[in-house]
Short mmCIF file of C-alpha atoms in Angstrom, two decimals:
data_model
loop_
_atom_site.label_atom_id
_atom_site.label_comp_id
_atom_site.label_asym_id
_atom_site.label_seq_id
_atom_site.Cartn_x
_atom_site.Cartn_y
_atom_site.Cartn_z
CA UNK A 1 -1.65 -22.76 32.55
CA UNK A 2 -3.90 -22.57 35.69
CA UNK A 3 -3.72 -18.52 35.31
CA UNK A 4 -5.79 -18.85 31.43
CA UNK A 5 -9.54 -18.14 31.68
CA UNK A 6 -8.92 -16.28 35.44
CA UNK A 7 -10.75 -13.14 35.57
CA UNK A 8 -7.07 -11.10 36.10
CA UNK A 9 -6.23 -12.91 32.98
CA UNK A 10 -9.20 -12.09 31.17
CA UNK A 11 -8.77 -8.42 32.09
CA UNK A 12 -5.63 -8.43 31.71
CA UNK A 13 -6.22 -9.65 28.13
CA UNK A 14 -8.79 -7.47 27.36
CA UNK A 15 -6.54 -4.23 28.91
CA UNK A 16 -3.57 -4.73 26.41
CA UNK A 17 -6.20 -5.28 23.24
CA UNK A 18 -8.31 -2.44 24.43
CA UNK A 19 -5.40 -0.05 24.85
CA UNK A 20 -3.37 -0.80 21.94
CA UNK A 21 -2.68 2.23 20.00
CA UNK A 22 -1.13 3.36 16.63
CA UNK A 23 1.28 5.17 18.11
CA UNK A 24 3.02 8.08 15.78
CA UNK A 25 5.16 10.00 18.54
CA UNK A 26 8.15 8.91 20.88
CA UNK A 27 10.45 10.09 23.06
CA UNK A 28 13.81 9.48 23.09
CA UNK A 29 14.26 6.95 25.54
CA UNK A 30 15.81 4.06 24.05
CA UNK A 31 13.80 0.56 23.91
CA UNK A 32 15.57 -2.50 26.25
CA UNK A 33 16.82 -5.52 24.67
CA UNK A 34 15.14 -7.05 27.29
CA UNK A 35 11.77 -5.46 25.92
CA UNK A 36 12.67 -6.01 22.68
CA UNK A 37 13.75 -9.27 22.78
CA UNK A 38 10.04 -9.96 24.43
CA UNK A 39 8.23 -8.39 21.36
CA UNK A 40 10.53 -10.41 18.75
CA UNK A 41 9.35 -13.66 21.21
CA UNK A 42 5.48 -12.92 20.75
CA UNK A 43 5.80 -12.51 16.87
CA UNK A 44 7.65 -15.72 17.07
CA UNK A 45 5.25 -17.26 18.81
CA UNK A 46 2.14 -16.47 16.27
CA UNK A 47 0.36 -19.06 14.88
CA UNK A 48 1.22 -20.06 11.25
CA UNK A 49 -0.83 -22.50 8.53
CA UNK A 50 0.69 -25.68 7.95
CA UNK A 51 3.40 -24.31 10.99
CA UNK A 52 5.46 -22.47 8.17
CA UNK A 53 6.63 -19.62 10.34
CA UNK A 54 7.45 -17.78 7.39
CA UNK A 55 8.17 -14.47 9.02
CA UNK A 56 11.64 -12.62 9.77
CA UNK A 57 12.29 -9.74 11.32
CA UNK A 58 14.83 -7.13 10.31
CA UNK A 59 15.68 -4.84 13.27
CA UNK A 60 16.91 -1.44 12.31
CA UNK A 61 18.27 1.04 15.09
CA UNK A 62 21.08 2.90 12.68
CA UNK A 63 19.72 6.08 12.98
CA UNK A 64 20.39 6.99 8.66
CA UNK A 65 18.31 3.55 7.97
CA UNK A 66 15.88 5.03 10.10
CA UNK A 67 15.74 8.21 8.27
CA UNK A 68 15.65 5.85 5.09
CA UNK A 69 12.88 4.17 5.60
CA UNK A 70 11.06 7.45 7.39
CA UNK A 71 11.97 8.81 4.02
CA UNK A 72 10.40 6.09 1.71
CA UNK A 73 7.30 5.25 4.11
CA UNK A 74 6.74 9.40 3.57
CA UNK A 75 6.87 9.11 -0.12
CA UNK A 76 4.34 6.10 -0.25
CA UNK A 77 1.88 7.51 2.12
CA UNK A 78 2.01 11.10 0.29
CA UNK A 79 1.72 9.79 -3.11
CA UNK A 80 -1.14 8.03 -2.05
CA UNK A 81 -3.09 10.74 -0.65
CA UNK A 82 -1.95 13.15 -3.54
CA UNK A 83 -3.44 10.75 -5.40
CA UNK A 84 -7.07 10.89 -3.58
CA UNK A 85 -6.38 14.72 -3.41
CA UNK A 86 -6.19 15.23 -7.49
CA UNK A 87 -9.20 12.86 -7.61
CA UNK A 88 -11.17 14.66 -4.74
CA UNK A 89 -11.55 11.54 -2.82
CA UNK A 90 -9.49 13.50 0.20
CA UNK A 91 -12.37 16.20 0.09
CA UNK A 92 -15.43 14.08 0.08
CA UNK A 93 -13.80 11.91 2.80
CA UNK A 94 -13.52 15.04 5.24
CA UNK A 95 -16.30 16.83 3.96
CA UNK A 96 -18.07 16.54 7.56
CA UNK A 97 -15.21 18.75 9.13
CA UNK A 98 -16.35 22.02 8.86
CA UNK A 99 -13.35 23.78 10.04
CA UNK A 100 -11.40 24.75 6.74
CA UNK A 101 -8.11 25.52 8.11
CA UNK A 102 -7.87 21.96 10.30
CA UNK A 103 -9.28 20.54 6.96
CA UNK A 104 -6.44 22.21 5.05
CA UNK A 105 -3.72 21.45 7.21
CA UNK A 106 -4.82 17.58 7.51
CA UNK A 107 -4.52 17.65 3.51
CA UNK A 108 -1.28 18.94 3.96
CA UNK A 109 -0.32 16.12 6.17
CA UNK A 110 -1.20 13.77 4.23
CA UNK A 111 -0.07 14.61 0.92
CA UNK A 112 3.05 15.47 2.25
CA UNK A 113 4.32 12.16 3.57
CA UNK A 114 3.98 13.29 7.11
CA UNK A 115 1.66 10.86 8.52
CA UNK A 116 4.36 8.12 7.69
CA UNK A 117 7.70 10.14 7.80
CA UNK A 118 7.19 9.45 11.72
CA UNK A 119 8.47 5.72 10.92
CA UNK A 120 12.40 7.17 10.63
CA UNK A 121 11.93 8.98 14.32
CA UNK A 122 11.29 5.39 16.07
CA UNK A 123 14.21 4.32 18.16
CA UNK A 124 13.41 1.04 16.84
CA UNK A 125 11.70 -0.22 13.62
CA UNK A 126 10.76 -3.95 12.78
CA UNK A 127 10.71 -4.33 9.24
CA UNK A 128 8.60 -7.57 8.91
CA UNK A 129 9.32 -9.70 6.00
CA UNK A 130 8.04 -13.08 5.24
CA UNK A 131 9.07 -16.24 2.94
CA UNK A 132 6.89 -16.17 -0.28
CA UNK A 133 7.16 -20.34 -0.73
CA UNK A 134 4.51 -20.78 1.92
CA UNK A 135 0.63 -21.28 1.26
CA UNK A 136 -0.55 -18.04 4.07
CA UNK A 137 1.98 -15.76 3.76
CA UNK A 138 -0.03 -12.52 4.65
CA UNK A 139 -2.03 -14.88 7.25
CA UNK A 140 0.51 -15.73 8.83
CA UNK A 141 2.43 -12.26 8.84
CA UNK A 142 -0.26 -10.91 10.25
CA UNK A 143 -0.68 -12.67 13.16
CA UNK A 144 2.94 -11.90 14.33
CA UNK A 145 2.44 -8.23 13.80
CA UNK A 146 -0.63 -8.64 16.25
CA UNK A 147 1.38 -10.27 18.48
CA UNK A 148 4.33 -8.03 18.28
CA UNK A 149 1.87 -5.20 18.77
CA UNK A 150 0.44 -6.42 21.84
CA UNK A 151 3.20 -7.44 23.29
CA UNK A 152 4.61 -3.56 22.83
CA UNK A 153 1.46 -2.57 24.58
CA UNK A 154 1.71 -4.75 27.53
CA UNK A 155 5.08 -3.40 27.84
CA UNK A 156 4.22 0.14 27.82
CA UNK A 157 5.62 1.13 25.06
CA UNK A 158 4.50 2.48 21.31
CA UNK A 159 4.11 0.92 18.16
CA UNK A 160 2.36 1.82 14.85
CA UNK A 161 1.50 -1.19 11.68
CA UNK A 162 3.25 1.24 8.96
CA UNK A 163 2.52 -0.19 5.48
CA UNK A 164 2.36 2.73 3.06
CA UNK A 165 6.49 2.03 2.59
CA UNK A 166 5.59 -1.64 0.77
CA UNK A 167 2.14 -1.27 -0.73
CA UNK A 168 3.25 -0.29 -3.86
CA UNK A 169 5.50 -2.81 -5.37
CA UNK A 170 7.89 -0.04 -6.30
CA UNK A 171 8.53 0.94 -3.30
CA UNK A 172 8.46 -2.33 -1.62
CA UNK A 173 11.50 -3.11 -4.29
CA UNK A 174 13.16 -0.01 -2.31
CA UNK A 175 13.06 -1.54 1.48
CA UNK A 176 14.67 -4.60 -0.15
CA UNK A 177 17.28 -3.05 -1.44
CA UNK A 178 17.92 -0.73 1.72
CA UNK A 179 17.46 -3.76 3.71
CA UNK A 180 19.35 -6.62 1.55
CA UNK A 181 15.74 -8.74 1.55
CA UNK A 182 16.49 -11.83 -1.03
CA UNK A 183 14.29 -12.21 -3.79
CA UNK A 184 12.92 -15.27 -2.26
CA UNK A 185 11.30 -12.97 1.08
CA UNK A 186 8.55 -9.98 0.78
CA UNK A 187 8.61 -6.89 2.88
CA UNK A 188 5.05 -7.53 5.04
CA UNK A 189 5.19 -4.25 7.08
CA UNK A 190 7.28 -1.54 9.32
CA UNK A 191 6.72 -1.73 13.09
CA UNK A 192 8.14 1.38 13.57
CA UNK A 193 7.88 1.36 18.39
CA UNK A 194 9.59 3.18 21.09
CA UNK A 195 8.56 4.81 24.41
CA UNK A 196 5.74 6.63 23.22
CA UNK A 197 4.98 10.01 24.11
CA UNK A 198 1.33 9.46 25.39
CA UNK A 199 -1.29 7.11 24.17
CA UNK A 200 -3.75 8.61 21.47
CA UNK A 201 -7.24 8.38 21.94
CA UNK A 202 -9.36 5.11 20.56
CA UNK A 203 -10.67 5.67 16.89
CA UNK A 204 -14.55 5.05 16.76
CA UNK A 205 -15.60 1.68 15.76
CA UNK A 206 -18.24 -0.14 14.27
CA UNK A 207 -20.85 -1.54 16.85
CA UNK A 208 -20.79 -5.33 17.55
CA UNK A 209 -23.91 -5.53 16.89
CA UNK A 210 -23.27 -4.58 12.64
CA UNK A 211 -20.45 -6.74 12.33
CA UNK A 212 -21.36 -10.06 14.17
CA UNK A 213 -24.01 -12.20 12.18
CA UNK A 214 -26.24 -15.42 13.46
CA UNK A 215 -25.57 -18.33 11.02
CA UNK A 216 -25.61 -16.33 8.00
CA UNK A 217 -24.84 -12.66 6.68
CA UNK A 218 -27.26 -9.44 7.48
CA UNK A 219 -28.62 -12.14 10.36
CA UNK A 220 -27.37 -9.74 13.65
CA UNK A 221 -25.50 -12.18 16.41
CA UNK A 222 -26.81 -9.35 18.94
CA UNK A 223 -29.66 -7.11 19.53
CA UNK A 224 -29.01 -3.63 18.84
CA UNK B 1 -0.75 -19.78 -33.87
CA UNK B 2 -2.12 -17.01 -31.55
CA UNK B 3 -5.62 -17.06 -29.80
CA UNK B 4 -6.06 -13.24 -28.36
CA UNK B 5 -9.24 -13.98 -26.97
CA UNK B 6 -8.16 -16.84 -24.88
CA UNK B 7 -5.06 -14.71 -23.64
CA UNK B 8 -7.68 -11.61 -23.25
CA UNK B 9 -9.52 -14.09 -20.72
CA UNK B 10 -6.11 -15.42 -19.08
CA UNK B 11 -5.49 -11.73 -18.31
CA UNK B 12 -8.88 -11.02 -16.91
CA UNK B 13 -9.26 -14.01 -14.51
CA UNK B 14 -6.00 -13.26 -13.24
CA UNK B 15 -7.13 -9.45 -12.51
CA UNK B 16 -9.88 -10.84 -11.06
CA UNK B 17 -8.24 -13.48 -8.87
CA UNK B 18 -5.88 -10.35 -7.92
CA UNK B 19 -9.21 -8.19 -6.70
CA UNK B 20 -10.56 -10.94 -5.14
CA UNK B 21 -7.03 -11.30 -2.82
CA UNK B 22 -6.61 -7.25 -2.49
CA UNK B 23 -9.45 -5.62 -3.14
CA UNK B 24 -8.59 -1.53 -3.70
CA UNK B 25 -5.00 -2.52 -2.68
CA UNK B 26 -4.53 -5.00 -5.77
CA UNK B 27 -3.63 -1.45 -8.11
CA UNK B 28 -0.30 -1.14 -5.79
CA UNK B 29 0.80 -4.21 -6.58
CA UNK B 30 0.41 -3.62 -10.27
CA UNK B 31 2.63 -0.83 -10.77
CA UNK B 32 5.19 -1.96 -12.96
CA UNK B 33 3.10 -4.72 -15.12
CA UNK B 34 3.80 -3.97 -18.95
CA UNK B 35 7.17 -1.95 -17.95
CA UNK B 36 9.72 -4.98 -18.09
CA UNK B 37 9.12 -5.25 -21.77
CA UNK B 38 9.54 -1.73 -22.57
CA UNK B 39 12.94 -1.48 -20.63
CA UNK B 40 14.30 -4.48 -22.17
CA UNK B 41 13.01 -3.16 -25.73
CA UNK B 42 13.88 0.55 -25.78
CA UNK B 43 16.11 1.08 -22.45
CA UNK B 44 16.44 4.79 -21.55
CA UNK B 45 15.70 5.85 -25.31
CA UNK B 46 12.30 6.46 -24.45
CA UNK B 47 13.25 9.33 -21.82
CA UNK B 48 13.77 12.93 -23.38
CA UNK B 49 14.49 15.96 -21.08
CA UNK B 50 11.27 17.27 -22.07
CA UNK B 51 8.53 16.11 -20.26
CA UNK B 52 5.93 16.03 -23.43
CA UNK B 53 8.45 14.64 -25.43
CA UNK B 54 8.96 11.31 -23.35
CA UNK B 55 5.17 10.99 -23.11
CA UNK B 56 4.58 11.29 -26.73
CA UNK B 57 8.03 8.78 -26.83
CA UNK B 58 5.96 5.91 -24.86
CA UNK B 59 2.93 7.09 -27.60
CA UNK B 60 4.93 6.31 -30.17
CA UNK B 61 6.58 2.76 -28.52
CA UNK B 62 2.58 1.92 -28.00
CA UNK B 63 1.33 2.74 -31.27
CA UNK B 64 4.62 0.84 -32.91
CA UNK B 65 4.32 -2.29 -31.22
CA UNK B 66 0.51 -2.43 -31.61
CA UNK B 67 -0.70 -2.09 -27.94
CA UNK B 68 -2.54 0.75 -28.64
CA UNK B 69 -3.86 2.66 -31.69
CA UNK B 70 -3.28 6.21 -30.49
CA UNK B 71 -3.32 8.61 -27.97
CA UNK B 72 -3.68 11.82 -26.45
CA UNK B 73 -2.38 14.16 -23.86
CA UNK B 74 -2.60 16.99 -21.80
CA UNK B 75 -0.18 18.32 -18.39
CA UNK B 76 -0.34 21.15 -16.31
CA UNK B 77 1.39 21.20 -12.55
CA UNK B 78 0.95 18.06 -10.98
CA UNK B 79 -1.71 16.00 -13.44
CA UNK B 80 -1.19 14.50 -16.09
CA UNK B 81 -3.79 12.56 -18.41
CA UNK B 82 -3.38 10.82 -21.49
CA UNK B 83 -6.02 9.23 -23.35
CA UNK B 84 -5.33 5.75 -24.94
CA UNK B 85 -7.37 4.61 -28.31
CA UNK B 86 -8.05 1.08 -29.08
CA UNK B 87 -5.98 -0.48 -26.38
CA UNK B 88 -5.55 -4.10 -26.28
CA UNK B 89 -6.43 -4.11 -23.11
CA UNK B 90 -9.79 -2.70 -23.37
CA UNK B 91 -11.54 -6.03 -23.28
CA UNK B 92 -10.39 -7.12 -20.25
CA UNK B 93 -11.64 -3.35 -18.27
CA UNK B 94 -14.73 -4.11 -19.95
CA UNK B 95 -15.31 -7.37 -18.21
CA UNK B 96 -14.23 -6.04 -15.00
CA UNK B 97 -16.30 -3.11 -15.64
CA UNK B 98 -19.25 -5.71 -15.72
CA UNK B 99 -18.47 -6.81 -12.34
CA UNK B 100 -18.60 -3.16 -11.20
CA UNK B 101 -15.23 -3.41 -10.32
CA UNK B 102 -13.69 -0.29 -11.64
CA UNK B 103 -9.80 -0.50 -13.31
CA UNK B 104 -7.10 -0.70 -11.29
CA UNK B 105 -4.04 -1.37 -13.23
CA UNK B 106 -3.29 0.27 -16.60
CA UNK B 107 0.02 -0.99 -18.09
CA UNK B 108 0.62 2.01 -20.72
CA UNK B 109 -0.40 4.14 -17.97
CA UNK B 110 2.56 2.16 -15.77
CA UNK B 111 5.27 2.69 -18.76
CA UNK B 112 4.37 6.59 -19.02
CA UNK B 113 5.04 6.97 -15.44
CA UNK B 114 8.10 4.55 -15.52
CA UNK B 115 9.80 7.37 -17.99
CA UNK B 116 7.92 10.21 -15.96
CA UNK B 117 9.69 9.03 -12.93
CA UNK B 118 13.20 8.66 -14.61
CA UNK B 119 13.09 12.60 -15.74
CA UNK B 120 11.81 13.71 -11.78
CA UNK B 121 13.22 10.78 -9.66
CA UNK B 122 10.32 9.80 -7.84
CA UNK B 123 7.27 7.25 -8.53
CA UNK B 124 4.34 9.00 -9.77
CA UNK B 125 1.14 7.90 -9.25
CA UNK B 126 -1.95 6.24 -11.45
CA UNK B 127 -4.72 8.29 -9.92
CA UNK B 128 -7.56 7.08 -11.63
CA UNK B 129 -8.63 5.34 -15.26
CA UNK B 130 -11.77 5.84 -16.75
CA UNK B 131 -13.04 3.89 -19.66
CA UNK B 132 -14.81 6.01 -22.28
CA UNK B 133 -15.89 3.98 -25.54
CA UNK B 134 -13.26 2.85 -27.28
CA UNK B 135 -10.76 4.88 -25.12
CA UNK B 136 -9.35 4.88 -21.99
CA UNK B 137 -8.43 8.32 -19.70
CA UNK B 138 -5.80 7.72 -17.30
CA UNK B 139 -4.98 10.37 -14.70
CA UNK B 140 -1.30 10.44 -13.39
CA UNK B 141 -0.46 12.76 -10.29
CA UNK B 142 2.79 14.28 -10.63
CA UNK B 143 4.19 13.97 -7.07
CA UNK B 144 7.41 15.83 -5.49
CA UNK B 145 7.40 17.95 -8.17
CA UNK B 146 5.29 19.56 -11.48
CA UNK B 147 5.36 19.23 -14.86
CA UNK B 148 6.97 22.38 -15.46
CA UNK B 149 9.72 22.12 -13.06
CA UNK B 150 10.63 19.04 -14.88
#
């Protein structure tokens, strides 16, 4: 308790939020239980309205659920974008990038499932699922992924907030089945974490300044 | 006793209580409204090995059961778009549509691709829908395979 509002703490803090990556690529060194157990601990210990605690997390190392869920998460994510791709959303959406062939191969990427398939090569993937009878289901759910993802940061390690696999309700109905979920629970998300094989760079993000407001909307907190 | 306008409004608060919660992500979890009663009606019977065939199938089950008063199509590779007359559900895209929130969840467009996806085994997708007059256009994107493979 005497450690909170320290300046370690407060860099410490602000290191594991700062470097917390999605992370697509691991190696094949296998997570501890000690480290795992550690992240299951921090979703745990999210905050929840009304104290539901409505999540659970299913824990899948078998390597052919892996390649299950890879396999789904790929077919959500690539329908998707094939989607945006018929529609030309895709093109206006990289229509800065000037270099046709990365352009081309990105579309290929994403159309083809591969930006998720990378959710079946995890050593380890939390499927989060939370109890529907609650009143902040997503809320809640939320926070423990945060907390799960942090807590795989401070440990060194991976992770990546996969939801292309349970967006669509049809394929949502598919993790259920794969992972016996009762009709009474919702798939939330795929952790998919490991020892990661280096950490990406930061995407860009909108200044403080655009997003903070003084008592009311379009009023900026800060000076630009 | 039957009040379609009130059930018309039902339909379109809900939608809009469903934007409101998911914004752009609200037309994922809409996927399968509408294809419940068709499975429980017709079962597989809908489903021909031909492609065209099962489209013009779910045409039919539309027309018959008064959800719609016709409709078009066309398919080449991986799009597919069929053009629904007089829907039922016109009214409520219209209100949205005054809200500038654009469609997001089409059920005849869901049933199509329910039978789609039975003949290629994967979940196609509703890639836009675009309200003209009386009629609306959906776009479905054939995905893992084309039409004419099927």
């Amino acid at each position: 308790m005497e450690n909170l509002g320290t300046k370690e703490m407060r860099e410490m803090a602000w290191d594991i939020i700062y470097n917390r990556r999605s992370v697509r690529k691991f190696t094949d060194e296998a997570v501890s239980e000690e480290d795992l157990k550690l992240i299951l601990e921090a979703g745990r210990w999210a905050p929840s309205g009304e104290d539901a605690q409505p999540w659970r997390f299913v824990v899948v190392q078998d390597e052919e659920r892996r390649k299950a869920l890879g396999k789904i998460s790929a077919q959500g994510s690539g329908r998707r974008f094939s989607g945006e791709f018929i529609t030309k959303n895709l093109h206006k959406r990289f229509s800065s990038l000037e270099d046709e062939e990365k352009k081309k191969a990105i579309f290929k990427k994403l159309t083809s499932g591969d930006v998720s398939a990378f959710t079946g090569t995890a050593p380890v993937v939390i499927a989060v699922i939370g109890k529907k009878d609650v009143w902040d289901l997503p809320f809640d759910t939320s926070a423990a992924i945060e907390n799960i993802l942090l807590m795989t940061t401070a440990l060194g390690l991976g992770a990546c907030w996969v939801i292309a696999p349970c967006i669509d309700i049809r394929d949502e109905l598919k993790v259920k089945e794969l992972l016996e979920v009762p009709e009474d629970y919702k798939v939330i998300s795929l952790i998919p974490l490991g020892h990661m094989d280096r950490l990406p760079r930061p995407r860009p993000r909108i200044e403080l300044n655009d997003l903070a407001f003084s008592e009311k909307y379009g009023s900026p907190l800060y000076d630009k | 006793m039957s009040n379609d306008k009130y059930y018309s409004e039902i339909v379109k608060d809900l939608e809009l209580s469903f934007w409101d919660e998911r914004g752009r992500g609200a037309r994922y979890r809409t996927t399968l409204v509408g294809v419940n009663y068709f499975k429980e009606k017709y079962g597989s019977d809908l489903a021909d090995k031909s492609w065209s065939k099962t489209v013009q199938n779910v045409i039919d089950a539309l027309v018959k059961d008064n959800i719609i008063k016709n409709a078009t199509y066309d398919g080449k590779g991986n799009v597919l778009v069929v053009e629904f007359e007089g829907c039922v559900h016109l009214d409520v895209e219209r209100e949205l549509a005054k809200k500038n929130i654009d469609p997001f969840s089409c059920p005849c467009a869901n049933v199509v691709m329910h039978y789609i996806d039975s003949l290629i085994g994967a979940n196609s997708e509703l890639v836009s829908i675009e309200l003209t007059g009386d009629n609306c256009k959906v776009t479905i994107g054939i995905v893992g395979s084309t039409l004419e493979e099927i």
